[in-house]
Amino acid sequence: MARKKFVAGNWKMNTTLAEAKALATALAQGVGTSTAADVAVCPPYPWLVPVHEALKGSSVGLGAQDVSHEPKGAFTGEVSTAMIKEAGCKYVVLGHSERRHILGESDVEVHLKLHTAVEAGLYVILCMGETLVEREKGLAERVFQRQVYSAVAGITDEQWSRIIIAYEPVWAIGTGKTATPDQAQNAHYFIRTKIRSLHGEKIANALPILYGGSVTADTAAGLFSQPDVDGGLVGGASLKADQFLAIVKAAGN
Ligand code: 13P
């Protein structure tokens, strides 16, 4: 059975409250109740509740950009799985390269967060991707081991159904240098083949693998036409309703 396409917008640390509400309202109108592809947006924490409100009645889902692995307590500045769920989140992005490379998030932290999130019933968008140097040195295998395999160690077969992988080559994020459809397909094929050898046919075939890194309305259709590219995690282009809706359309909505 063909996997359903999924397009998620990662707003990162952008938008005012007014902009967030206007963007969410436009997306809710544009997508309506269509379920041809799954669509979600991941606004900054303080806008989760108002964006959830603005998305009501549409099929656009809500995600957070990170979450704590602690359930509650004295962890100043942290936000729990229970909090984002109560705010309306179905998804959470984990292990984004900006958190790994700029904020120093470790593989151990990503592992702990992923387990906490799937146990809480959230769908995790687990990000992975190589830097330019790693790519040039042919270290794809090692990046996979470090960023995906370490994160999912111990996940049950049932929990795999709540994991989505986002392949985001660091050299393509925010640079305007989108991976070519062939580059994306090769990386996704590699990831799926590894998952197949480690966890079997059923989990590998059902696993959505999104591409992220300078996806635009112009590049989306070519990327999404690849057999192992199941959609996109979109940064910059998700901040403009018309551009994001064009990308959603390229996914079949
Ligand atoms: P850009 O689409 O701005 O390159 O960002 C990609 C990304 O990091 C999504 O998580």
CSV table of C-alpha atoms and ligand atoms in Angstrom, one decimal:
chain,number,residue,atom,x,y,z
A,1,MET,CA,0.0,0.0,0.0
A,2,ALA,CA,1.3,3.4,-0.9
A,3,ARG,CA,2.4,5.6,2.0
A,4,LYS,CA,0.4,8.8,2.5
A,5,LYS,CA,2.3,12.0,1.9
A,6,PHE,CA,3.0,14.3,4.8
A,7,VAL,CA,4.0,18.0,4.8
A,8,ALA,CA,4.9,19.7,8.0
A,9,GLY,CA,5.9,23.4,8.4
A,10,ASN,CA,8.6,24.2,11.0
A,11,TRP,CA,8.1,27.8,11.8
A,12,LYS,CA,11.3,27.8,14.0
A,13,MET,CA,11.6,31.0,16.1
A,14,ASN,CA,9.6,33.2,13.7
A,15,THR,CA,6.2,35.0,13.6
A,16,THR,CA,4.5,37.5,15.9
A,17,LEU,CA,1.2,36.3,17.5
A,18,ALA,CA,-0.8,38.2,14.8
A,19,GLU,CA,1.3,36.6,12.0
A,20,ALA,CA,1.0,33.2,13.5
A,21,LYS,CA,-2.8,33.5,13.7
A,22,ALA,CA,-3.1,34.9,10.2
A,23,LEU,CA,-0.9,32.1,8.8
A,24,ALA,CA,-2.8,29.4,10.6
A,25,THR,CA,-6.2,30.8,9.5
A,26,ALA,CA,-5.0,30.9,5.8
A,27,LEU,CA,-3.8,27.4,6.0
A,28,ALA,CA,-7.0,26.1,7.6
A,29,GLN,CA,-8.9,27.7,4.8
A,30,GLY,CA,-6.6,26.5,2.1
A,31,VAL,CA,-6.4,22.9,3.3
A,32,GLY,CA,-10.0,22.7,4.7
A,33,THR,CA,-10.9,19.1,5.6
A,34,SER,CA,-8.9,17.5,2.8
A,35,THR,CA,-7.0,14.4,4.0
A,36,ALA,CA,-5.4,13.5,0.7
A,37,ALA,CA,-2.0,14.3,2.4
A,38,ASP,CA,-1.3,14.8,6.1
A,39,VAL,CA,-0.5,18.4,6.9
A,40,ALA,CA,0.9,19.9,10.1
A,41,VAL,CA,2.4,23.1,11.4
A,42,CYS,CA,4.9,23.5,14.3
A,43,PRO,CA,4.8,27.1,15.7
A,44,PRO,CA,6.8,28.4,18.6
A,45,TYR,CA,5.5,27.2,22.0
A,46,PRO,CA,3.7,30.4,23.0
A,47,TRP,CA,1.6,30.3,19.8
A,48,LEU,CA,0.5,26.6,20.1
A,49,VAL,CA,-2.8,27.4,21.8
A,50,PRO,CA,-3.9,30.3,19.5
A,51,VAL,CA,-2.7,28.4,16.4
A,52,HIS,CA,-4.6,25.3,17.5
A,53,GLU,CA,-7.7,27.5,17.9
A,54,ALA,CA,-7.2,29.0,14.4
A,55,LEU,CA,-6.8,25.5,12.9
A,56,LYS,CA,-10.1,24.1,14.4
A,57,GLY,CA,-12.4,22.6,11.8
A,58,SER,CA,-9.6,21.9,9.4
A,59,SER,CA,-7.5,18.8,9.0
A,60,VAL,CA,-4.2,20.7,9.6
A,61,GLY,CA,-2.4,19.1,12.6
A,62,LEU,CA,-0.3,20.8,15.3
A,63,GLY,CA,3.2,20.0,16.4
A,64,ALA,CA,5.8,21.4,18.8
A,65,GLN,CA,9.4,22.0,17.8
A,66,ASP,CA,10.9,20.2,20.9
A,67,VAL,CA,9.9,18.8,24.2
A,68,SER,CA,11.4,17.8,27.6
A,69,HIS,CA,12.1,14.2,28.5
A,70,GLU,CA,11.1,15.0,32.1
A,71,PRO,CA,7.4,14.7,33.0
A,72,LYS,CA,7.2,17.7,35.4
A,73,GLY,CA,9.0,19.6,38.1
A,74,ALA,CA,11.9,21.9,38.7
A,75,PHE,CA,13.3,22.2,35.1
A,76,THR,CA,13.3,26.0,34.4
A,77,GLY,CA,12.5,26.8,30.8
A,78,GLU,CA,11.4,23.3,29.8
A,79,VAL,CA,8.0,22.2,28.4
A,80,SER,CA,6.5,18.7,29.0
A,81,THR,CA,4.8,16.2,26.7
A,82,ALA,CA,1.6,16.7,28.8
A,83,MET,CA,1.7,20.4,28.3
A,84,ILE,CA,2.1,20.3,24.5
A,85,LYS,CA,-0.6,17.6,24.3
A,86,GLU,CA,-3.0,19.8,26.3
A,87,ALA,CA,-2.1,22.7,23.9
A,88,GLY,CA,-3.4,20.5,21.1
A,89,CYS,CA,-0.2,18.9,19.7
A,90,LYS,CA,-0.3,15.6,17.9
A,91,TYR,CA,3.3,15.9,16.7
A,92,VAL,CA,6.7,16.9,18.0
A,93,VAL,CA,9.9,17.6,16.1
A,94,LEU,CA,13.0,16.1,17.8
A,95,GLY,CA,16.7,16.2,17.1
A,96,HIS,CA,16.5,19.1,14.6
A,97,SER,CA,20.0,20.0,13.4
A,98,GLU,CA,19.7,23.5,14.8
A,99,ARG,CA,19.2,22.0,18.2
A,100,ARG,CA,22.0,19.5,17.7
A,101,HIS,CA,24.5,21.9,16.2
A,102,ILE,CA,23.7,25.3,17.6
A,103,LEU,CA,22.2,24.3,21.0
A,104,GLY,CA,24.5,21.3,21.6
A,105,GLU,CA,21.7,18.7,22.0
A,106,SER,CA,23.2,15.3,22.4
A,107,ASP,CA,22.1,11.9,20.9
A,108,VAL,CA,21.3,10.8,24.5
A,109,GLU,CA,18.9,13.7,25.0
A,110,VAL,CA,17.2,13.0,21.6
A,111,HIS,CA,16.9,9.3,22.7
A,112,LEU,CA,15.3,10.2,26.0
A,113,LYS,CA,13.0,12.7,24.5
A,114,LEU,CA,11.9,10.3,21.7
A,115,HIS,CA,11.0,7.6,24.2
A,116,THR,CA,9.1,10.1,26.4
A,117,ALA,CA,7.2,11.5,23.5
A,118,VAL,CA,6.1,8.1,21.9
A,119,GLU,CA,5.2,6.8,25.3
A,120,ALA,CA,3.0,9.9,25.7
A,121,GLY,CA,1.3,9.0,22.4
A,122,LEU,CA,2.8,11.8,20.4
A,123,TYR,CA,4.0,11.3,16.8
A,124,VAL,CA,7.7,12.2,16.6
A,125,ILE,CA,9.3,13.8,13.6
A,126,LEU,CA,12.9,12.6,14.2
A,127,CYS,CA,15.4,14.7,12.2
A,128,MET,CA,18.7,13.5,10.9
A,129,GLY,CA,21.2,14.8,8.4
A,130,GLU,CA,24.8,15.1,7.5
A,131,THR,CA,27.0,18.2,7.3
A,132,LEU,CA,28.8,19.0,4.1
A,133,VAL,CA,32.1,17.6,5.6
A,134,GLU,CA,30.4,14.4,6.6
A,135,ARG,CA,28.9,14.1,3.1
A,136,GLU,CA,32.2,14.7,1.4
A,137,LYS,CA,33.8,12.0,3.6
A,138,GLY,CA,31.1,9.5,2.8
A,139,LEU,CA,30.0,9.2,6.4
A,140,ALA,CA,26.2,8.6,5.8
A,141,GLU,CA,26.3,5.3,7.6
A,142,ARG,CA,27.9,6.8,10.7
A,143,VAL,CA,25.4,9.8,10.7
A,144,PHE,CA,22.6,7.2,10.6
A,145,GLN,CA,24.0,5.2,13.4
A,146,ARG,CA,24.5,8.2,15.6
A,147,GLN,CA,21.3,10.2,14.9
A,148,VAL,CA,18.6,7.6,14.1
A,149,TYR,CA,19.7,4.3,15.5
A,150,SER,CA,20.8,5.7,18.8
A,151,ALA,CA,17.5,7.6,19.1
A,152,VAL,CA,15.2,4.7,18.3
A,153,ALA,CA,17.0,2.0,20.3
A,154,GLY,CA,14.4,0.1,22.4
A,155,ILE,CA,11.4,1.4,20.5
A,156,THR,CA,8.6,-1.3,20.2
A,157,ASP,CA,7.0,-2.3,17.0
A,158,GLU,CA,3.8,-0.6,18.1
A,159,GLN,CA,5.7,2.6,18.8
A,160,TRP,CA,7.3,2.6,15.4
A,161,SER,CA,3.9,3.6,14.0
A,162,ARG,CA,4.3,7.0,15.7
A,163,ILE,CA,7.7,7.7,14.2
A,164,ILE,CA,8.4,9.8,11.1
A,165,ILE,CA,11.9,10.4,10.0
A,166,ALA,CA,12.9,13.8,8.4
A,167,TYR,CA,16.1,13.6,6.4
A,168,GLU,CA,17.5,17.1,6.5
A,169,PRO,CA,21.0,17.5,5.1
A,170,VAL,CA,22.6,20.3,7.1
A,171,TRP,CA,24.1,21.9,4.0
A,172,ALA,CA,20.6,22.3,2.5
A,173,ILE,CA,18.8,23.9,5.5
A,174,GLY,CA,18.2,27.6,5.0
A,175,THR,CA,20.8,27.8,2.3
A,176,GLY,CA,18.6,27.7,-0.8
A,177,LYS,CA,20.6,24.6,-1.9
A,178,THR,CA,17.9,22.0,-2.1
A,179,ALA,CA,19.0,18.4,-2.5
A,180,THR,CA,18.2,17.1,-6.0
A,181,PRO,CA,15.4,14.6,-6.2
A,182,ASP,CA,18.1,11.9,-6.8
A,183,GLN,CA,20.2,12.9,-3.8
A,184,ALA,CA,17.1,12.9,-1.6
A,185,GLN,CA,15.9,9.5,-3.0
A,186,ASN,CA,19.4,7.9,-2.5
A,187,ALA,CA,19.5,9.1,1.2
A,188,HIS,CA,15.9,8.0,1.9
A,189,TYR,CA,16.5,4.6,0.2
A,190,PHE,CA,19.6,4.1,2.4
A,191,ILE,CA,17.6,5.0,5.5
A,192,ARG,CA,14.7,2.7,4.6
A,193,THR,CA,17.0,-0.2,3.7
A,194,LYS,CA,18.8,0.2,7.1
A,195,ILE,CA,15.5,0.2,8.9
A,196,ARG,CA,14.4,-2.8,6.9
A,197,SER,CA,17.5,-4.8,7.9
A,198,LEU,CA,17.2,-3.8,11.5
A,199,HIS,CA,13.4,-3.9,12.0
A,200,GLY,CA,11.9,-5.8,9.1
A,201,GLU,CA,9.8,-5.2,6.1
A,202,LYS,CA,6.6,-4.1,7.7
A,203,ILE,CA,8.1,-1.3,9.8
A,204,ALA,CA,10.3,-0.1,6.9
A,205,ASN,CA,7.5,0.0,4.4
A,206,ALA,CA,5.2,1.9,6.7
A,207,LEU,CA,7.8,4.5,7.8
A,208,PRO,CA,7.2,8.0,6.4
A,209,ILE,CA,10.6,9.6,5.5
A,210,LEU,CA,10.3,13.3,4.8
A,211,TYR,CA,12.9,15.5,3.1
A,212,GLY,CA,13.8,18.9,4.6
A,213,GLY,CA,16.2,21.6,3.4
A,214,SER,CA,15.1,24.5,1.3
A,215,VAL,CA,12.0,22.9,0.0
A,216,THR,CA,10.0,25.4,-2.1
A,217,ALA,CA,6.9,25.4,-4.2
A,218,ASP,CA,9.2,24.9,-7.3
A,219,THR,CA,11.2,22.0,-5.9
A,220,ALA,CA,8.5,20.1,-4.0
A,221,ALA,CA,6.9,18.1,-6.8
A,222,GLY,CA,10.2,16.8,-8.1
A,223,LEU,CA,11.2,15.7,-4.6
A,224,PHE,CA,7.8,14.2,-3.7
A,225,SER,CA,7.7,12.2,-6.9
A,226,GLN,CA,10.6,10.0,-5.6
A,227,PRO,CA,9.5,6.6,-4.4
A,228,ASP,CA,11.1,6.9,-0.9
A,229,VAL,CA,10.3,10.6,-0.4
A,230,ASP,CA,7.1,10.7,1.6
A,231,GLY,CA,6.7,14.5,1.9
A,232,GLY,CA,8.6,17.4,3.4
A,233,LEU,CA,9.6,19.3,6.5
A,234,VAL,CA,9.5,22.9,5.4
A,235,GLY,CA,11.2,25.8,7.1
A,236,GLY,CA,11.3,29.2,5.3
A,237,ALA,CA,8.6,28.4,2.7
A,238,SER,CA,6.2,27.4,5.5
A,239,LEU,CA,6.0,31.0,6.7
A,240,LYS,CA,4.1,32.1,3.6
A,241,ALA,CA,0.6,30.7,3.2
A,242,ASP,CA,0.6,30.7,-0.6
A,243,GLN,CA,4.0,28.9,-0.8
A,244,PHE,CA,3.2,26.4,1.9
A,245,LEU,CA,-0.2,25.6,0.3
A,246,ALA,CA,1.5,25.1,-3.1
A,247,ILE,CA,3.9,22.6,-1.4
A,248,VAL,CA,0.9,20.9,0.2
A,249,LYS,CA,-0.7,20.7,-3.3
A,250,ALA,CA,2.4,19.1,-4.7
A,251,ALA,CA,1.9,16.4,-2.0
A,252,GLY,CA,-1.5,15.6,-3.5
A,253,ASN,CA,-3.9,17.8,-1.4
B,1,13P,P1,14.4,25.5,5.3
B,1,13P,O1,13.2,25.0,4.5
B,1,13P,O2,14.3,27.0,5.6
B,1,13P,O3,15.7,25.2,4.6
B,1,13P,O4,14.4,24.7,6.7
B,1,13P,C1,14.4,23.4,6.7
B,1,13P,C2,14.2,22.9,8.1
B,1,13P,O5,15.1,23.0,8.9
B,1,13P,C3,12.9,22.3,8.5
B,1,13P,O6,13.0,21.8,9.7
